[in-house]
PDB file of C-alpha atoms in Angstrom:
ATOM      1  CA  UNK A 386       9.378 -70.661 -12.064  1.00 35.00           C
ATOM      2  CA  UNK A 387      10.884 -73.198  -9.335  1.00 37.00           C
ATOM      3  CA  UNK A 388      13.803 -71.720  -7.948  1.00 35.00           C
ATOM      4  CA  UNK A 389      16.886 -73.928  -7.112  1.00 39.00           C
ATOM      5  CA  UNK A 390      16.695 -76.021  -9.998  1.00 74.00           C
ATOM      6  CA  UNK A 391      16.704 -75.201 -14.011  1.00 93.00           C
ATOM      7  CA  UNK A 392      12.997 -76.269 -15.193  1.00 97.00           C
ATOM      8  CA  UNK A 393      13.584 -79.552 -17.500  1.00 98.00           C
ATOM      9  CA  UNK A 394      11.790 -81.464 -20.039  1.00 99.00           C
ATOM     10  CA  UNK A 395      12.750 -85.072 -20.360  1.00 99.00           C
ATOM     11  CA  UNK A 396      11.207 -86.073 -23.752  1.00 99.00           C
ATOM     12  CA  UNK A 397      11.029 -89.695 -25.491  1.00 98.00           C
ATOM     13  CA  UNK A 398      11.900 -89.939 -28.934  1.00 97.00           C
ATOM     14  CA  UNK A 399      10.519 -92.998 -30.659  1.00 94.00           C
ATOM     15  CA  UNK A 400       6.574 -91.896 -30.858  1.00 95.00           C
ATOM     16  CA  UNK A 401       7.408 -88.900 -29.419  1.00 98.00           C
ATOM     17  CA  UNK A 402       9.707 -86.698 -32.108  1.00 98.00           C
ATOM     18  CA  UNK A 403      10.168 -89.578 -34.261  1.00 97.00           C
ATOM     19  CA  UNK A 404       7.068 -91.540 -36.089  1.00 96.00           C
ATOM     20  CA  UNK A 405       9.552 -94.219 -36.105  1.00 91.00           C
ATOM     21  CA  UNK A 406       7.026 -97.224 -36.651  1.00 93.00           C
ATOM     22  CA  UNK A 407       8.139 -97.669 -40.349  1.00 91.00           C
ATOM     23  CA  UNK A 408      11.829 -98.154 -39.230  1.00 89.00           C
ATOM     24  CA  UNK A 409      11.377-100.253 -36.331  1.00 91.00           C
ATOM     25  CA  UNK A 410       8.550-102.256 -37.766  1.00 94.00           C
ATOM     26  CA  UNK A 411      10.608-103.644 -41.306  1.00 94.00           C
ATOM     27  CA  UNK A 412      13.659-104.514 -38.666  1.00 95.00           C
ATOM     28  CA  UNK A 413      11.419-106.053 -36.397  1.00 97.00           C
ATOM     29  CA  UNK A 414       9.651-108.364 -39.295  1.00 97.00           C
ATOM     30  CA  UNK A 415      13.244-108.990 -40.901  1.00 97.00           C
ATOM     31  CA  UNK A 416      14.364-110.414 -37.533  1.00 97.00           C
ATOM     32  CA  UNK A 417      11.183-112.660 -36.637  1.00 98.00           C
ATOM     33  CA  UNK A 418      12.039-113.955 -40.626  1.00 97.00           C
ATOM     34  CA  UNK A 419      15.685-115.000 -40.069  1.00 97.00           C
ATOM     35  CA  UNK A 420      14.776-116.916 -36.968  1.00 97.00           C
ATOM     36  CA  UNK A 421      11.903-118.666 -38.692  1.00 97.00           C
ATOM     37  CA  UNK A 422       9.396-117.438 -36.049  1.00 98.00           C
ATOM     38  CA  UNK A 423       5.789-116.559 -37.306  1.00 96.00           C
ATOM     39  CA  UNK A 424       4.993-112.810 -37.572  1.00 96.00           C
ATOM     40  CA  UNK A 425       2.479-111.468 -34.751  1.00 96.00           C
ATOM     41  CA  UNK A 426      -0.802-109.394 -35.729  1.00 96.00           C
ATOM     42  CA  UNK A 427      -0.274-105.721 -37.150  1.00 93.00           C
ATOM     43  CA  UNK A 428      -2.171-104.428 -34.190  1.00 91.00           C
ATOM     44  CA  UNK A 429       0.676-106.018 -31.907  1.00 93.00           C
ATOM     45  CA  UNK A 430       3.304-104.683 -34.611  1.00 94.00           C
ATOM     46  CA  UNK A 431       2.070-101.186 -34.243  1.00 90.00           C
ATOM     47  CA  UNK A 432       2.797-101.135 -30.305  1.00 87.00           C
ATOM     48  CA  UNK A 433       6.380-102.334 -30.679  1.00 90.00           C
ATOM     49  CA  UNK A 434       8.004 -98.763 -30.502  1.00 86.00           C
ATOM     50  CA  UNK A 435       8.640 -97.563 -27.191  1.00 78.00           C
ATOM     51  CA  UNK A 436       9.862-100.804 -24.929  1.00 81.00           C
ATOM     52  CA  UNK A 437      13.164-102.113 -25.579  1.00 85.00           C
ATOM     53  CA  UNK A 438      13.412-104.484 -28.669  1.00 92.00           C
ATOM     54  CA  UNK A 439      15.043-107.308 -26.361  1.00 92.00           C
ATOM     55  CA  UNK A 440      11.848-107.298 -23.897  1.00 91.00           C
ATOM     56  CA  UNK A 441       9.824-107.232 -27.133  1.00 94.00           C
ATOM     57  CA  UNK A 442      10.888-110.184 -28.500  1.00 96.00           C
ATOM     58  CA  UNK A 443      11.340-111.651 -25.249  1.00 96.00           C
ATOM     59  CA  UNK A 444       7.487-111.520 -24.783  1.00 96.00           C
ATOM     60  CA  UNK A 445       7.139-113.639 -27.920  1.00 97.00           C
ATOM     61  CA  UNK A 446       8.130-116.433 -25.673  1.00 96.00           C
ATOM     62  CA  UNK A 447      11.680-116.563 -27.855  1.00 97.00           C
ATOM     63  CA  UNK A 448      14.588-118.634 -26.221  1.00 96.00           C
ATOM     64  CA  UNK A 449      17.665-116.478 -24.957  1.00 96.00           C
ATOM     65  CA  UNK A 450      19.169-117.601 -28.202  1.00 97.00           C
ATOM     66  CA  UNK A 451      16.592-116.928 -30.040  1.00 97.00           C
ATOM     67  CA  UNK A 452      16.101-113.488 -28.698  1.00 97.00           C
ATOM     68  CA  UNK A 453      20.078-112.651 -29.197  1.00 96.00           C
ATOM     69  CA  UNK A 454      20.142-113.935 -33.115  1.00 97.00           C
ATOM     70  CA  UNK A 455      16.784-111.973 -33.810  1.00 97.00           C
ATOM     71  CA  UNK A 456      17.893-108.512 -31.890  1.00 95.00           C
ATOM     72  CA  UNK A 457      21.097-109.191 -33.800  1.00 96.00           C
ATOM     73  CA  UNK A 458      19.438-108.871 -37.197  1.00 97.00           C
ATOM     74  CA  UNK A 459      17.157-106.122 -35.913  1.00 95.00           C
ATOM     75  CA  UNK A 460      20.373-104.472 -35.253  1.00 91.00           C
ATOM     76  CA  UNK A 461      22.278-105.140 -38.171  1.00 95.00           C
ATOM     77  CA  UNK A 462      19.343-103.363 -40.244  1.00 93.00           C
ATOM     78  CA  UNK A 463      19.550-100.431 -37.936  1.00 90.00           C
ATOM     79  CA  UNK A 464      22.814 -99.910 -38.717  1.00 90.00           C
ATOM     80  CA  UNK A 465      22.301-100.432 -42.348  1.00 93.00           C
ATOM     81  CA  UNK A 466      20.474 -97.427 -42.785  1.00 92.00           C
ATOM     82  CA  UNK A 467      16.994 -98.789 -41.634  1.00 87.00           C
ATOM     83  CA  UNK A 468      16.963 -96.028 -38.873  1.00 89.00           C
ATOM     84  CA  UNK A 469      16.460 -93.383 -41.787  1.00 91.00           C
ATOM     85  CA  UNK A 470      12.708 -95.013 -42.065  1.00 89.00           C
ATOM     86  CA  UNK A 471      11.699 -92.692 -39.285  1.00 93.00           C
ATOM     87  CA  UNK A 472      10.042 -89.179 -39.742  1.00 95.00           C
ATOM     88  CA  UNK A 473      10.068 -86.333 -37.387  1.00 98.00           C
ATOM     89  CA  UNK A 474       6.402 -85.777 -35.890  1.00 98.00           C
ATOM     90  CA  UNK A 475       5.128 -81.708 -36.736  1.00 98.00           C
ATOM     91  CA  UNK A 476       6.095 -78.967 -34.324  1.00 98.00           C
ATOM     92  CA  UNK A 477       9.167 -80.223 -32.638  1.00 99.00           C
ATOM     93  CA  UNK A 478      11.862 -77.587 -33.701  1.00 99.00           C
ATOM     94  CA  UNK A 479       9.349 -74.392 -32.826  1.00 98.00           C
ATOM     95  CA  UNK A 480       8.243 -76.264 -29.392  1.00 99.00           C
ATOM     96  CA  UNK A 481      11.963 -77.047 -28.718  1.00 99.00           C
ATOM     97  CA  UNK A 482      13.168 -73.436 -29.736  1.00 98.00           C
ATOM     98  CA  UNK A 483      10.224 -71.947 -27.491  1.00 98.00           C
ATOM     99  CA  UNK A 484      11.369 -74.052 -24.297  1.00 99.00           C
ATOM    100  CA  UNK A 485      14.933 -73.149 -24.690  1.00 98.00           C
ATOM    101  CA  UNK A 486      13.999 -69.655 -24.891  1.00 98.00           C
ATOM    102  CA  UNK A 487      12.066 -69.479 -21.847  1.00 97.00           C
ATOM    103  CA  UNK A 488      15.175 -71.131 -20.117  1.00 97.00           C
ATOM    104  CA  UNK A 489      13.989 -74.634 -20.044  1.00 98.00           C
ATOM    105  CA  UNK A 490      16.845 -77.628 -20.267  1.00 98.00           C
ATOM    106  CA  UNK A 491      16.143 -79.805 -22.527  1.00 98.00           C
ATOM    107  CA  UNK A 492      17.177 -83.724 -22.166  1.00 99.00           C
ATOM    108  CA  UNK A 493      15.748 -87.311 -24.232  1.00 99.00           C
ATOM    109  CA  UNK A 494      15.110 -90.124 -22.084  1.00 98.00           C
ATOM    110  CA  UNK A 495      14.517 -92.649 -24.263  1.00 97.00           C
ATOM    111  CA  UNK A 496      14.959 -96.497 -24.347  1.00 92.00           C
ATOM    112  CA  UNK A 497      16.461 -96.035 -27.932  1.00 92.00           C
ATOM    113  CA  UNK A 498      20.003 -97.115 -28.032  1.00 91.00           C
ATOM    114  CA  UNK A 499      21.972 -93.525 -27.409  1.00 95.00           C
ATOM    115  CA  UNK A 500      24.124 -94.190 -31.208  1.00 94.00           C
ATOM    116  CA  UNK A 501      20.545 -94.214 -33.380  1.00 92.00           C
ATOM    117  CA  UNK A 502      18.942 -91.504 -31.091  1.00 95.00           C
ATOM    118  CA  UNK A 503      21.891 -88.932 -31.871  1.00 97.00           C
ATOM    119  CA  UNK A 504      21.668 -90.138 -35.387  1.00 95.00           C
ATOM    120  CA  UNK A 505      18.094 -89.812 -35.373  1.00 96.00           C
ATOM    121  CA  UNK A 506      17.716 -86.570 -33.857  1.00 98.00           C
ATOM    122  CA  UNK A 507      20.631 -85.022 -35.858  1.00 98.00           C
ATOM    123  CA  UNK A 508      18.883 -86.113 -38.881  1.00 97.00           C
ATOM    124  CA  UNK A 509      15.926 -84.133 -37.986  1.00 98.00           C
ATOM    125  CA  UNK A 510      18.323 -80.897 -37.169  1.00 98.00           C
ATOM    126  CA  UNK A 511      17.365 -81.451 -33.535  1.00 99.00           C
ATOM    127  CA  UNK A 512      20.383 -82.801 -31.839  1.00 99.00           C
ATOM    128  CA  UNK A 513      22.121 -79.456 -30.897  1.00 98.00           C
ATOM    129  CA  UNK A 514      18.540 -78.363 -29.381  1.00 98.00           C
ATOM    130  CA  UNK A 515      19.107 -80.979 -26.656  1.00 99.00           C
ATOM    131  CA  UNK A 516      21.368 -80.066 -23.593  1.00 98.00           C
ATOM    132  CA  UNK A 517      21.691 -83.748 -23.174  1.00 98.00           C
ATOM    133  CA  UNK A 518      21.019 -87.356 -24.493  1.00 99.00           C
ATOM    134  CA  UNK A 519      19.731 -89.482 -21.983  1.00 98.00           C
ATOM    135  CA  UNK A 520      19.310 -93.051 -23.824  1.00 98.00           C
ATOM    136  CA  UNK A 521      19.529 -97.159 -23.610  1.00 94.00           C
ATOM    137  CA  UNK A 522      23.366 -97.637 -23.373  1.00 93.00           C
ATOM    138  CA  UNK A 523      24.640 -99.288 -26.857  1.00 83.00           C
ATOM    139  CA  UNK A 524      26.404-101.859 -24.344  1.00 86.00           C
ATOM    140  CA  UNK A 525      23.174-102.977 -23.126  1.00 79.00           C
ATOM    141  CA  UNK A 526      23.707-102.396 -19.455  1.00 88.00           C
ATOM    142  CA  UNK A 527      20.963 -99.907 -19.344  1.00 92.00           C
ATOM    143  CA  UNK A 528      17.690-100.382 -20.833  1.00 88.00           C
ATOM    144  CA  UNK A 529      14.786 -99.898 -19.388  1.00 93.00           C
ATOM    145  CA  UNK A 530      12.709 -96.668 -19.172  1.00 95.00           C
ATOM    146  CA  UNK A 531      12.923 -96.298 -15.522  1.00 96.00           C
ATOM    147  CA  UNK A 532      16.791 -97.190 -15.780  1.00 97.00           C
ATOM    148  CA  UNK A 533      17.129 -94.216 -18.428  1.00 98.00           C
ATOM    149  CA  UNK A 534      15.147 -91.629 -16.375  1.00 98.00           C
ATOM    150  CA  UNK A 535      17.537 -92.361 -13.650  1.00 98.00           C
ATOM    151  CA  UNK A 536      20.726 -91.918 -15.541  1.00 98.00           C
ATOM    152  CA  UNK A 537      19.878 -88.993 -16.857  1.00 98.00           C
ATOM    153  CA  UNK A 538      18.715 -87.402 -13.592  1.00 97.00           C
ATOM    154  CA  UNK A 539      21.419 -88.235 -12.027  1.00 96.00           C
ATOM    155  CA  UNK A 540      23.753 -86.994 -15.056  1.00 96.00           C
ATOM    156  CA  UNK A 541      21.493 -83.521 -14.829  1.00 96.00           C
ATOM    157  CA  UNK A 542      22.202 -83.138 -11.302  1.00 95.00           C
ATOM    158  CA  UNK A 543      18.412 -83.404 -10.931  1.00 96.00           C
ATOM    159  CA  UNK A 544      17.578 -85.152  -7.259  1.00 95.00           C
ATOM    160  CA  UNK A 545      15.582 -88.617  -7.974  1.00 96.00           C
ATOM    161  CA  UNK A 546      13.753 -88.445  -4.601  1.00 95.00           C
ATOM    162  CA  UNK A 547      10.467 -86.238  -5.159  1.00 94.00           C
ATOM    163  CA  UNK A 548      10.257 -85.333  -1.598  1.00 91.00           C
ATOM    164  CA  UNK A 549      13.603 -83.119  -2.034  1.00 92.00           C
ATOM    165  CA  UNK A 550      12.968 -81.983  -5.427  1.00 94.00           C
ATOM    166  CA  UNK A 551      11.378 -78.364  -6.018  1.00 92.00           C
ATOM    167  CA  UNK A 552       8.045 -79.091  -7.171  1.00 90.00           C
ATOM    168  CA  UNK A 553       7.281 -78.068 -10.741  1.00 94.00           C
ATOM    169  CA  UNK A 554      10.942 -78.453 -11.940  1.00 96.00           C
ATOM    170  CA  UNK A 555      10.688 -81.648 -14.021  1.00 98.00           C
ATOM    171  CA  UNK A 556       8.164 -83.236 -16.549  1.00 99.00           C
ATOM    172  CA  UNK A 557       8.281 -86.183 -18.780  1.00 99.00           C
ATOM    173  CA  UNK A 558       6.858 -85.884 -22.410  1.00 99.00           C
ATOM    174  CA  UNK A 559       6.122 -89.435 -23.906  1.00 98.00           C
ATOM    175  CA  UNK A 560       3.226 -91.402 -25.600  1.00 97.00           C
ATOM    176  CA  UNK A 561       3.753 -95.016 -24.112  1.00 95.00           C
ATOM    177  CA  UNK A 562       2.741 -96.584 -20.539  1.00 96.00           C
ATOM    178  CA  UNK A 563       6.690 -97.336 -19.940  1.00 95.00           C
ATOM    179  CA  UNK A 564       7.066 -93.422 -20.142  1.00 97.00           C
ATOM    180  CA  UNK A 565       4.517 -92.797 -17.695  1.00 98.00           C
ATOM    181  CA  UNK A 566       5.383 -95.668 -15.383  1.00 98.00           C
ATOM    182  CA  UNK A 567       9.027 -94.686 -15.898  1.00 97.00           C
ATOM    183  CA  UNK A 568       8.433 -91.104 -14.824  1.00 98.00           C
ATOM    184  CA  UNK A 569       6.111 -92.350 -12.001  1.00 98.00           C
ATOM    185  CA  UNK A 570       9.013 -94.006 -10.089  1.00 98.00           C
ATOM    186  CA  UNK A 571      10.616 -90.573  -9.136  1.00 98.00           C
ATOM    187  CA  UNK A 572       7.454 -88.726  -8.879  1.00 98.00           C
ATOM    188  CA  UNK A 573       7.805 -86.967 -12.115  1.00 98.00           C
ATOM    189  CA  UNK A 574       4.626 -86.070 -13.753  1.00 98.00           C
ATOM    190  CA  UNK A 575       4.057 -86.946 -17.286  1.00 99.00           C
ATOM    191  CA  UNK A 576       2.109 -85.490 -20.264  1.00 99.00           C
ATOM    192  CA  UNK A 577       0.956 -88.107 -22.833  1.00 99.00           C
ATOM    193  CA  UNK A 578       1.199 -87.363 -26.711  1.00 99.00           C
ATOM    194  CA  UNK A 579      -1.900 -88.535 -28.781  1.00 98.00           C
ATOM    195  CA  UNK A 580       0.118 -88.539 -31.482  1.00 97.00           C
ATOM    196  CA  UNK A 581       2.151 -91.537 -30.842  1.00 95.00           C
ATOM    197  CA  UNK A 582       1.743 -95.301 -30.534  1.00 93.00           C
ATOM    198  CA  UNK A 583      -0.023 -95.258 -27.302  1.00 94.00           C
ATOM    199  CA  UNK A 584      -4.280 -95.826 -26.205  1.00 94.00           C
ATOM    200  CA  UNK A 585      -6.448 -94.162 -24.031  1.00 96.00           C
ATOM    201  CA  UNK A 586      -5.984 -97.059 -21.349  1.00 97.00           C
ATOM    202  CA  UNK A 587      -1.967 -95.854 -21.541  1.00 96.00           C
ATOM    203  CA  UNK A 588      -2.802 -91.959 -21.398  1.00 97.00           C
ATOM    204  CA  UNK A 589      -5.020 -92.613 -18.153  1.00 97.00           C
ATOM    205  CA  UNK A 590      -1.728 -92.923 -16.370  1.00 97.00           C
ATOM    206  CA  UNK A 591      -0.272 -89.723 -17.698  1.00 99.00           C
ATOM    207  CA  UNK A 592      -0.557 -86.563 -15.368  1.00 98.00           C
ATOM    208  CA  UNK A 593      -1.998 -84.630 -18.649  1.00 99.00           C
ATOM    209  CA  UNK A 594      -2.746 -85.849 -22.282  1.00 99.00           C
ATOM    210  CA  UNK A 595      -1.635 -83.167 -25.398  1.00 99.00           C
ATOM    211  CA  UNK A 596      -3.519 -83.319 -28.790  1.00 98.00           C
ATOM    212  CA  UNK A 597      -1.457 -80.993 -30.715  1.00 98.00           C
ATOM    213  CA  UNK A 598       1.904 -79.242 -30.376  1.00 98.00           C
ATOM    214  CA  UNK A 599       0.201 -76.224 -29.040  1.00 98.00           C
ATOM    215  CA  UNK A 600      -1.596 -78.368 -26.296  1.00 98.00           C
ATOM    216  CA  UNK A 601       1.933 -79.527 -25.108  1.00 99.00           C
ATOM    217  CA  UNK A 602       3.296 -76.491 -24.792  1.00 99.00           C
ATOM    218  CA  UNK A 603       0.800 -74.996 -22.976  1.00 98.00           C
ATOM    219  CA  UNK A 604       0.857 -78.341 -20.420  1.00 99.00           C
ATOM    220  CA  UNK A 605       4.292 -77.678 -20.168  1.00 99.00           C
ATOM    221  CA  UNK A 606       4.768 -74.219 -19.620  1.00 98.00           C
ATOM    222  CA  UNK A 607       1.617 -74.914 -16.644  1.00 98.00           C
ATOM    223  CA  UNK A 608       3.400 -77.655 -14.993  1.00 98.00           C
ATOM    224  CA  UNK A 609       6.796 -76.087 -15.058  1.00 97.00           C
ATOM    225  CA  UNK A 610       5.264 -72.589 -14.092  1.00 95.00           C
ATOM    226  CA  UNK A 611       6.629 -70.621 -17.008  1.00 92.00           C
TER     227      UNK A 611
END
């Protein structure tokens, strides 16, 4: 185990802890219907969990006004209870308990807004397992995965500069390219979980790939020298 820093696991929420596609996709469809915009293919919709919704909407070529309107409808849907459509992927209560017992500090690093990140984790009975909830800000000032990771590291007192941070002190767990690239900005090794919404081409950017909760536990322990 590294000295000088408590070993820390940063964990994405959508697609990693939460099977949130049903909640996100339904709100996304309602948002596009509200501005009379054609729905994209199902294959596209299946990839929307992960990046900020504003970024996803803008990628469809919408005007700023359309993005604002669609995002407002999406958020109204979530506030009305749409977020409750998300379900927890298996194994997380046991994983978090095991890591905490090993002395690991746990934090989220999610592009999901903090309010709904907390609501989702609380609904799963996982909120109290985390030492810190790193998330996008609800006012929109912090949105990208890189911004969220930087914020989380600073709030935890962890060096953002890889050169002065003890090796094996932090790992990132996620399912999409945004998780892996965001972590790489700070020299943090990322573990891709295969049960999320990513693809093999995205997993290639991660330091390791886990196909099951047990596999993830093993890789985290190896990377943190537990």
